[in-house]
PDB file of C-alpha atoms in Angstrom:
ATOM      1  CA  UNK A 515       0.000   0.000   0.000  1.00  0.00           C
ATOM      2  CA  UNK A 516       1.512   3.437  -0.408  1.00  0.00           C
ATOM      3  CA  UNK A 517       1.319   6.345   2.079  1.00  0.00           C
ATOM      4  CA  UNK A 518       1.290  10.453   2.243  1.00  0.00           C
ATOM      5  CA  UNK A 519       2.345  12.189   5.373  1.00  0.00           C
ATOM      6  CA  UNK A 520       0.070  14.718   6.700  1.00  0.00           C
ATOM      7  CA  UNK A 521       2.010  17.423   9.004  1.00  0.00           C
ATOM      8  CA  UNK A 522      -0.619  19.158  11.808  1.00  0.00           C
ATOM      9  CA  UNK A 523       0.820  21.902  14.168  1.00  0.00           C
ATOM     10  CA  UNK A 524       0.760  20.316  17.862  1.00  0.00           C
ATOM     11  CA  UNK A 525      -0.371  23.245  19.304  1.00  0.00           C
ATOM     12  CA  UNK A 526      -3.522  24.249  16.753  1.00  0.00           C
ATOM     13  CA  UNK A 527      -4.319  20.559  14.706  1.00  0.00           C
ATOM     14  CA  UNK A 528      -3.828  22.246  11.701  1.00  0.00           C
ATOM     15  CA  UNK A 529      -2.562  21.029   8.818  1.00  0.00           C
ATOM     16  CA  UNK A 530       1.174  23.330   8.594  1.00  0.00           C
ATOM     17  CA  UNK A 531       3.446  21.536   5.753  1.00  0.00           C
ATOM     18  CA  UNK A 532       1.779  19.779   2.862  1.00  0.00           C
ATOM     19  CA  UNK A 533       4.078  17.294   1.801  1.00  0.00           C
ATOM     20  CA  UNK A 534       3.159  15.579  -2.062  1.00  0.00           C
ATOM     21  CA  UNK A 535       5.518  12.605  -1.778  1.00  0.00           C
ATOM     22  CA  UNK A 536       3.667   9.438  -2.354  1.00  0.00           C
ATOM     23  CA  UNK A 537       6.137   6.726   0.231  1.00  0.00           C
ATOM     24  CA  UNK A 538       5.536   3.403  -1.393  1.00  0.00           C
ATOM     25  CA  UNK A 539       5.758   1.610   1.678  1.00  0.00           C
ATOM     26  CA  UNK A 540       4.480   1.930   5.574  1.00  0.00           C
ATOM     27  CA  UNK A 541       8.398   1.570   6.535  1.00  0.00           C
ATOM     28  CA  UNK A 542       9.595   4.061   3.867  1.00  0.00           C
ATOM     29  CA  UNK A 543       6.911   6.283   5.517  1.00  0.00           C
ATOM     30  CA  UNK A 544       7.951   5.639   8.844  1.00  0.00           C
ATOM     31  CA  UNK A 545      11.233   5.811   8.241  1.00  0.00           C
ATOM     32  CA  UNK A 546      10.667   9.599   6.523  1.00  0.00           C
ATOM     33  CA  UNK A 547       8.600  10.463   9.407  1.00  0.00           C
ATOM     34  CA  UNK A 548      11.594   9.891  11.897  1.00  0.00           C
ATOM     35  CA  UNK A 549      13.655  12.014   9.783  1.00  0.00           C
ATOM     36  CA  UNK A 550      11.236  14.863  10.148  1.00  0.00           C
ATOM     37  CA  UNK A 551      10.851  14.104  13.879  1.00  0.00           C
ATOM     38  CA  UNK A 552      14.348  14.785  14.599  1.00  0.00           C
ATOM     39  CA  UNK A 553      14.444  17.949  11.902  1.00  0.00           C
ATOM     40  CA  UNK A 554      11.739  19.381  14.061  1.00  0.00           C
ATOM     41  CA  UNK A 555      11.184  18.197  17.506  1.00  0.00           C
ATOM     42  CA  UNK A 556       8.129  19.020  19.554  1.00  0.00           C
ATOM     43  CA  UNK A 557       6.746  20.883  17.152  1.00  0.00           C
ATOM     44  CA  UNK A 558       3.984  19.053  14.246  1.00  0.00           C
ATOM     45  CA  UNK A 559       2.114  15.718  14.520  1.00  0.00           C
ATOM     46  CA  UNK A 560       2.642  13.401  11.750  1.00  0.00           C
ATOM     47  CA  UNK A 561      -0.230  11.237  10.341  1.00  0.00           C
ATOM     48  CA  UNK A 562       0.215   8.292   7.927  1.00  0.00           C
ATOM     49  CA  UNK A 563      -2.347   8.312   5.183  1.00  0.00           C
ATOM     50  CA  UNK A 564      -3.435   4.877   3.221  1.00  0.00           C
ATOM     51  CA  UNK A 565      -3.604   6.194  -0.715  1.00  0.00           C
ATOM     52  CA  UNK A 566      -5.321   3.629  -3.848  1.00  0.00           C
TER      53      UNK A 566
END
């Protein structure tokens, strides 16, 4: 199945950074999500979203 990331502010749930990157597999999205994590700590949520 292949993935976007959707990027909310922590403090407001809204969406902040619209990413169009289509990951073409949950561990290439998780993996892209940790690299974001550590890019910007404490700051945005990240959701994983299931694409057809």
């Amino acid at each position: 199945m292949r993935y976007k990331i959707r990027v909310f502010h922590i403090n407001t749930n809204e969406e902040t950074i619209i990413l169009n990157e289509v990951f073409e597999s949950k561990k290439a999205t998780e993996n892209a999500i940790r690299k974001f994590r550590t890019m910007y700590p404490d700051k945005y949520d990240y959701v994983k979203v299931p694409i057809k």
